Amino acid sequence: MSVEARRAMIVHAVLPLLMEHGTNVTTSQIARAAGIGEGTIFRAFKDKDELFDACTAEALRPDHVLDAIADIPLDQPLEERLVEAAEALSAHLERMGALMGALHASGRLRRRDPEQPHNDRKTWKGGRRESMNAMRGAMVDLFAPEKDRLRLPPEQLAALFLALLFGGRPMAADGDAPTTRQVVDVFLHGAVEAQ
């Protein structure tokens, strides 16, 4: 197995452990989850910090969600396409949130230094902005088949949909969070019942 393949295999085995234990995960747990000896970890990674950085970068990559959105059949009704995309996007956000929460709780993530630039971490082909642009582009493709029926261009609708999806749920009170289908329904049909 190549070094890159071994690194990827270890990262995929460690991600669930990091979400569960944060940085308190032991090399013994890592080795057991990856099915390797403890020494193999350090032949692939300089130290646990480098491994944790690789895990963080992997969790933040949008590749999985972009693939899931690309697999949505465009011949489905728009509502169904948006529900599938919203579920894939929500799963991506939950995965990122779980990892960041575990890392923060175990002391790995500190408050950002106000003197450092906001986008100083490169996580995926240039960072957060490019990742969001890629997700917006994938959503544009889902709106495109209906472009003649849409009130706004697909690019604007994709941005609005992502803003609604990403911004609305964290603000909901416990038990009041809308379901994915409710978010899509309000997005497509508005908040007021048709008379």
PDB file of N, CA, C and O in Angstrom, residues 120-168:
ATOM      1  N   ASP A 120      -7.287  31.703   6.873  1.00  0.00           N
ATOM      2  CA  ASP A 120      -5.895  31.282   6.819  1.00  0.00           C
ATOM      3  C   ASP A 120      -5.741  29.772   6.741  1.00  0.00           C
ATOM      4  O   ASP A 120      -4.659  29.278   6.527  1.00  0.00           O
ATOM      5  N   ARG A 121      -6.817  29.023   6.902  1.00  0.00           N
ATOM      6  CA  ARG A 121      -6.735  27.568   6.810  1.00  0.00           C
ATOM      7  C   ARG A 121      -7.187  27.133   5.421  1.00  0.00           C
ATOM      8  O   ARG A 121      -8.295  27.403   5.006  1.00  0.00           O
ATOM      9  N   LYS A 122      -6.343  26.408   4.755  1.00  0.00           N
ATOM     10  CA  LYS A 122      -6.693  25.861   3.446  1.00  0.00           C
ATOM     11  C   LYS A 122      -7.162  24.431   3.668  1.00  0.00           C
ATOM     12  O   LYS A 122      -6.402  23.591   4.106  1.00  0.00           O
ATOM     13  N   THR A 123      -8.433  24.176   3.410  1.00  0.00           N
ATOM     14  CA  THR A 123      -8.963  22.853   3.680  1.00  0.00           C
ATOM     15  C   THR A 123      -9.359  22.104   2.418  1.00  0.00           C
ATOM     16  O   THR A 123      -9.406  20.909   2.415  1.00  0.00           O
ATOM     17  N   TRP A 124      -9.674  22.832   1.359  1.00  0.00           N
ATOM     18  CA  TRP A 124     -10.104  22.159   0.136  1.00  0.00           C
ATOM     19  C   TRP A 124      -9.892  23.106  -1.019  1.00  0.00           C
ATOM     20  O   TRP A 124     -10.607  24.100  -1.140  1.00  0.00           O
ATOM     21  N   LYS A 125      -8.920  22.826  -1.841  1.00  0.00           N
ATOM     22  CA  LYS A 125      -8.676  23.629  -3.043  1.00  0.00           C
ATOM     23  C   LYS A 125      -8.857  25.124  -2.792  1.00  0.00           C
ATOM     24  O   LYS A 125      -9.561  25.798  -3.531  1.00  0.00           O
ATOM     25  N   GLY A 126      -8.294  25.639  -1.746  1.00  0.00           N
ATOM     26  CA  GLY A 126      -8.372  27.075  -1.524  1.00  0.00           C
ATOM     27  C   GLY A 126      -9.166  27.471  -0.307  1.00  0.00           C
ATOM     28  O   GLY A 126      -9.144  28.622   0.077  1.00  0.00           O
ATOM     29  N   GLY A 127      -9.888  26.587   0.313  1.00  0.00           N
ATOM     30  CA  GLY A 127     -10.546  26.922   1.561  1.00  0.00           C
ATOM     31  C   GLY A 127     -12.054  26.956   1.498  1.00  0.00           C
ATOM     32  O   GLY A 127     -12.690  26.452   0.573  1.00  0.00           O
ATOM     33  N   ARG A 128     -12.613  27.558   2.525  1.00  0.00           N
ATOM     34  CA  ARG A 128     -14.058  27.554   2.744  1.00  0.00           C
ATOM     35  C   ARG A 128     -14.829  28.211   1.598  1.00  0.00           C
ATOM     36  O   ARG A 128     -15.856  27.714   1.162  1.00  0.00           O
ATOM     37  N   ARG A 129     -14.343  29.334   1.128  1.00  0.00           N
ATOM     38  CA  ARG A 129     -15.064  30.051   0.075  1.00  0.00           C
ATOM     39  C   ARG A 129     -15.194  29.195  -1.186  1.00  0.00           C
ATOM     40  O   ARG A 129     -16.264  29.096  -1.776  1.00  0.00           O
ATOM     41  N   GLU A 130     -14.116  28.578  -1.586  1.00  0.00           N
ATOM     42  CA  GLU A 130     -14.168  27.743  -2.781  1.00  0.00           C
ATOM     43  C   GLU A 130     -15.052  26.522  -2.565  1.00  0.00           C
ATOM     44  O   GLU A 130     -15.766  26.088  -3.468  1.00  0.00           O
ATOM     45  N   SER A 131     -15.032  25.982  -1.358  1.00  0.00           N
ATOM     46  CA  SER A 131     -15.901  24.859  -1.030  1.00  0.00           C
ATOM     47  C   SER A 131     -17.372  25.266  -1.160  1.00  0.00           C
ATOM     48  O   SER A 131     -18.181  24.553  -1.760  1.00  0.00           O
ATOM     49  N   MET A 132     -17.729  26.430  -0.607  1.00  0.00           N
ATOM     50  CA  MET A 132     -19.109  26.907  -0.709  1.00  0.00           C
ATOM     51  C   MET A 132     -19.489  27.193  -2.158  1.00  0.00           C
ATOM     52  O   MET A 132     -20.607  26.902  -2.580  1.00  0.00           O
ATOM     53  N   ASN A 133     -18.558  27.744  -2.932  1.00  0.00           N
ATOM     54  CA  ASN A 133     -18.827  27.994  -4.352  1.00  0.00           C
ATOM     55  C   ASN A 133     -19.093  26.694  -5.098  1.00  0.00           C
ATOM     56  O   ASN A 133     -19.966  26.641  -5.968  1.00  0.00           O
ATOM     57  N   ALA A 134     -18.355  25.648  -4.762  1.00  0.00           N
ATOM     58  CA  ALA A 134     -18.562  24.350  -5.418  1.00  0.00           C
ATOM     59  C   ALA A 134     -19.938  23.791  -5.067  1.00  0.00           C
ATOM     60  O   ALA A 134     -20.642  23.259  -5.942  1.00  0.00           O
ATOM     61  N   MET A 135     -20.343  23.922  -3.803  1.00  0.00           N
ATOM     62  CA  MET A 135     -21.673  23.439  -3.412  1.00  0.00           C
ATOM     63  C   MET A 135     -22.768  24.253  -4.090  1.00  0.00           C
ATOM     64  O   MET A 135     -23.767  23.700  -4.549  1.00  0.00           O
ATOM     65  N   ARG A 136     -22.566  25.570  -4.180  1.00  0.00           N
ATOM     66  CA  ARG A 136     -23.552  26.411  -4.868  1.00  0.00           C
ATOM     67  C   ARG A 136     -23.637  26.018  -6.345  1.00  0.00           C
ATOM     68  O   ARG A 136     -24.718  25.909  -6.907  1.00  0.00           O
ATOM     69  N   GLY A 137     -22.494  25.754  -6.978  1.00  0.00           N
ATOM     70  CA  GLY A 137     -22.486  25.324  -8.372  1.00  0.00           C
ATOM     71  C   GLY A 137     -23.238  24.014  -8.576  1.00  0.00           C
ATOM     72  O   GLY A 137     -23.969  23.851  -9.562  1.00  0.00           O
ATOM     73  N   ALA A 138     -23.075  23.090  -7.639  1.00  0.00           N
ATOM     74  CA  ALA A 138     -23.792  21.811  -7.731  1.00  0.00           C
ATOM     75  C   ALA A 138     -25.297  22.042  -7.617  1.00  0.00           C
ATOM     76  O   ALA A 138     -26.089  21.397  -8.317  1.00  0.00           O
ATOM     77  N   MET A 139     -25.692  22.981  -6.763  1.00  0.00           N
ATOM     78  CA  MET A 139     -27.119  23.291  -6.616  1.00  0.00           C
ATOM     79  C   MET A 139     -27.666  23.969  -7.862  1.00  0.00           C
ATOM     80  O   MET A 139     -28.807  23.717  -8.255  1.00  0.00           O
ATOM     81  N   VAL A 140     -26.872  24.812  -8.502  1.00  0.00           N
ATOM     82  CA  VAL A 140     -27.302  25.466  -9.749  1.00  0.00           C
ATOM     83  C   VAL A 140     -27.699  24.404 -10.763  1.00  0.00           C
ATOM     84  O   VAL A 140     -28.727  24.526 -11.449  1.00  0.00           O
ATOM     85  N   ASP A 141     -26.922  23.353 -10.847  1.00  0.00           N
ATOM     86  CA  ASP A 141     -27.219  22.264 -11.795  1.00  0.00           C
ATOM     87  C   ASP A 141     -28.581  21.628 -11.513  1.00  0.00           C
ATOM     88  O   ASP A 141     -29.269  21.183 -12.438  1.00  0.00           O
ATOM     89  N   LEU A 142     -28.985  21.575 -10.245  1.00  0.00           N
ATOM     90  CA  LEU A 142     -30.286  20.989  -9.907  1.00  0.00           C
ATOM     91  C   LEU A 142     -31.446  21.891 -10.318  1.00  0.00           C
ATOM     92  O   LEU A 142     -32.535  21.409 -10.610  1.00  0.00           O
ATOM     93  N   PHE A 143     -31.222  23.200 -10.319  1.00  0.00           N
ATOM     94  CA  PHE A 143     -32.275  24.141 -10.721  1.00  0.00           C
ATOM     95  C   PHE A 143     -32.355  24.302 -12.241  1.00  0.00           C
ATOM     96  O   PHE A 143     -33.385  24.699 -12.768  1.00  0.00           O
ATOM     97  N   ALA A 144     -31.273  24.029 -12.935  1.00  0.00           N
ATOM     98  CA  ALA A 144     -31.172  24.324 -14.367  1.00  0.00           C
ATOM     99  C   ALA A 144     -32.298  23.741 -15.219  1.00  0.00           C
ATOM    100  O   ALA A 144     -32.794  24.433 -16.118  1.00  0.00           O
ATOM    101  N   PRO A 145     -32.753  22.494 -15.005  1.00  0.00           N
ATOM    102  CA  PRO A 145     -33.817  21.969 -15.873  1.00  0.00           C
ATOM    103  C   PRO A 145     -35.116  22.791 -15.835  1.00  0.00           C
ATOM    104  O   PRO A 145     -35.887  22.775 -16.781  1.00  0.00           O
ATOM    105  N   GLU A 146     -35.337  23.532 -14.752  1.00  0.00           N
ATOM    106  CA  GLU A 146     -36.544  24.354 -14.622  1.00  0.00           C
ATOM    107  C   GLU A 146     -36.287  25.824 -14.898  1.00  0.00           C
ATOM    108  O   GLU A 146     -37.134  26.667 -14.598  1.00  0.00           O
ATOM    109  N   LYS A 147     -35.170  26.177 -15.477  1.00  0.00           N
ATOM    110  CA  LYS A 147     -34.790  27.589 -15.565  1.00  0.00           C
ATOM    111  C   LYS A 147     -35.843  28.460 -16.252  1.00  0.00           C
ATOM    112  O   LYS A 147     -35.982  29.632 -15.917  1.00  0.00           O
ATOM    113  N   ASP A 148     -36.636  27.916 -17.163  1.00  0.00           N
ATOM    114  CA  ASP A 148     -37.668  28.707 -17.840  1.00  0.00           C
ATOM    115  C   ASP A 148     -38.863  28.995 -16.936  1.00  0.00           C
ATOM    116  O   ASP A 148     -39.630  29.914 -17.203  1.00  0.00           O
ATOM    117  N   ARG A 149     -39.037  28.225 -15.871  1.00  0.00           N
ATOM    118  CA  ARG A 149     -40.167  28.399 -14.951  1.00  0.00           C
ATOM    119  C   ARG A 149     -39.793  29.176 -13.692  1.00  0.00           C
ATOM    120  O   ARG A 149     -40.670  29.518 -12.902  1.00  0.00           O
ATOM    121  N   LEU A 150     -38.522  29.415 -13.479  1.00  0.00           N
ATOM    122  CA  LEU A 150     -38.053  30.003 -12.228  1.00  0.00           C
ATOM    123  C   LEU A 150     -38.208  31.518 -12.211  1.00  0.00           C
ATOM    124  O   LEU A 150     -38.037  32.182 -13.231  1.00  0.00           O
ATOM    125  N   ARG A 151     -38.522  32.073 -11.035  1.00  0.00           N
ATOM    126  CA  ARG A 151     -38.673  33.519 -10.880  1.00  0.00           C
ATOM    127  C   ARG A 151     -37.333  34.229 -10.816  1.00  0.00           C
ATOM    128  O   ARG A 151     -37.245  35.423 -11.089  1.00  0.00           O
ATOM    129  N   LEU A 152     -36.281  33.507 -10.407  1.00  0.00           N
ATOM    130  CA  LEU A 152     -34.936  34.060 -10.319  1.00  0.00           C
ATOM    131  C   LEU A 152     -33.975  33.139 -11.059  1.00  0.00           C
ATOM    132  O   LEU A 152     -34.281  31.964 -11.256  1.00  0.00           O
ATOM    133  N   PRO A 153     -32.816  33.629 -11.434  1.00  0.00           N
ATOM    134  CA  PRO A 153     -31.829  32.764 -12.089  1.00  0.00           C
ATOM    135  C   PRO A 153     -31.395  31.628 -11.157  1.00  0.00           C
ATOM    136  O   PRO A 153     -31.378  31.801  -9.929  1.00  0.00           O
ATOM    137  N   PRO A 154     -31.039  30.469 -11.720  1.00  0.00           N
ATOM    138  CA  PRO A 154     -30.609  29.330 -10.896  1.00  0.00           C
ATOM    139  C   PRO A 154     -29.480  29.678  -9.917  1.00  0.00           C
ATOM    140  O   PRO A 154     -29.457  29.168  -8.799  1.00  0.00           O
ATOM    141  N   GLU A 155     -28.576  30.578 -10.308  1.00  0.00           N
ATOM    142  CA  GLU A 155     -27.463  30.953  -9.428  1.00  0.00           C
ATOM    143  C   GLU A 155     -27.966  31.636  -8.155  1.00  0.00           C
ATOM    144  O   GLU A 155     -27.492  31.355  -7.052  1.00  0.00           O
ATOM    145  N   GLN A 156     -28.949  32.522  -8.314  1.00  0.00           N
ATOM    146  CA  GLN A 156     -29.502  33.207  -7.146  1.00  0.00           C
ATOM    147  C   GLN A 156     -30.319  32.253  -6.285  1.00  0.00           C
ATOM    148  O   GLN A 156     -30.261  32.313  -5.053  1.00  0.00           O
ATOM    149  N   LEU A 157     -31.085  31.379  -6.928  1.00  0.00           N
ATOM    150  CA  LEU A 157     -31.880  30.418  -6.167  1.00  0.00           C
ATOM    151  C   LEU A 157     -30.980  29.463  -5.387  1.00  0.00           C
ATOM    152  O   LEU A 157     -31.282  29.117  -4.245  1.00  0.00           O
ATOM    153  N   ALA A 158     -29.883  29.042  -5.994  1.00  0.00           N
ATOM    154  CA  ALA A 158     -28.953  28.151  -5.293  1.00  0.00           C
ATOM    155  C   ALA A 158     -28.392  28.844  -4.063  1.00  0.00           C
ATOM    156  O   ALA A 158     -28.324  28.251  -2.973  1.00  0.00           O
ATOM    157  N   ALA A 159     -28.004  30.103  -4.190  1.00  0.00           N
ATOM    158  CA  ALA A 159     -27.472  30.852  -3.051  1.00  0.00           C
ATOM    159  C   ALA A 159     -28.535  31.023  -1.961  1.00  0.00           C
ATOM    160  O   ALA A 159     -28.254  30.855  -0.775  1.00  0.00           O
ATOM    161  N   LEU A 160     -29.763  31.350  -2.354  1.00  0.00           N
ATOM    162  CA  LEU A 160     -30.851  31.500  -1.381  1.00  0.00           C
ATOM    163  C   LEU A 160     -31.161  30.185  -0.678  1.00  0.00           C
ATOM    164  O   LEU A 160     -31.378  30.149   0.542  1.00  0.00           O
ATOM    165  N   PHE A 161     -31.180  29.101  -1.435  1.00  0.00           N
ATOM    166  CA  PHE A 161     -31.482  27.799  -0.856  1.00  0.00           C
ATOM    167  C   PHE A 161     -30.421  27.419   0.178  1.00  0.00           C
ATOM    168  O   PHE A 161     -30.750  26.962   1.278  1.00  0.00           O
ATOM    169  N   LEU A 162     -29.157  27.611  -0.161  1.00  0.00           N
ATOM    170  CA  LEU A 162     -28.081  27.288   0.778  1.00  0.00           C
ATOM    171  C   LEU A 162     -28.148  28.175   2.023  1.00  0.00           C
ATOM    172  O   LEU A 162     -27.924  27.714   3.139  1.00  0.00           O
ATOM    173  N   ALA A 163     -28.479  29.452   1.833  1.00  0.00           N
ATOM    174  CA  ALA A 163     -28.603  30.353   2.981  1.00  0.00           C
ATOM    175  C   ALA A 163     -29.736  29.904   3.898  1.00  0.00           C
ATOM    176  O   ALA A 163     -29.592  29.883   5.127  1.00  0.00           O
ATOM    177  N   LEU A 164     -30.852  29.524   3.316  1.00  0.00           N
ATOM    178  CA  LEU A 164     -31.988  29.044   4.102  1.00  0.00           C
ATOM    179  C   LEU A 164     -31.635  27.744   4.816  1.00  0.00           C
ATOM    180  O   LEU A 164     -31.876  27.592   6.011  1.00  0.00           O
ATOM    181  N   LEU A 165     -31.028  26.842   4.105  1.00  0.00           N
ATOM    182  CA  LEU A 165     -30.697  25.543   4.675  1.00  0.00           C
ATOM    183  C   LEU A 165     -29.633  25.656   5.762  1.00  0.00           C
ATOM    184  O   LEU A 165     -29.772  25.103   6.845  1.00  0.00           O
ATOM    185  N   PHE A 166     -28.566  26.374   5.488  1.00  0.00           N
ATOM    186  CA  PHE A 166     -27.460  26.477   6.440  1.00  0.00           C
ATOM    187  C   PHE A 166     -27.773  27.420   7.595  1.00  0.00           C
ATOM    188  O   PHE A 166     -27.301  27.226   8.698  1.00  0.00           O
ATOM    189  N   GLY A 167     -28.549  28.462   7.334  1.00  0.00           N
ATOM    190  CA  GLY A 167     -28.763  29.470   8.357  1.00  0.00           C
ATOM    191  C   GLY A 167     -29.985  29.253   9.224  1.00  0.00           C
ATOM    192  O   GLY A 167     -30.016  29.678  10.369  1.00  0.00           O
ATOM    193  N   GLY A 168     -30.995  28.593   8.710  1.00  0.00           N
ATOM    194  CA  GLY A 168     -32.259  28.498   9.428  1.00  0.00           C
ATOM    195  C   GLY A 168     -32.292  27.511  10.569  1.00  0.00           C
ATOM    196  O   GLY A 168     -32.839  27.785  11.626  1.00  0.00           O
TER     197      GLY A 168
END
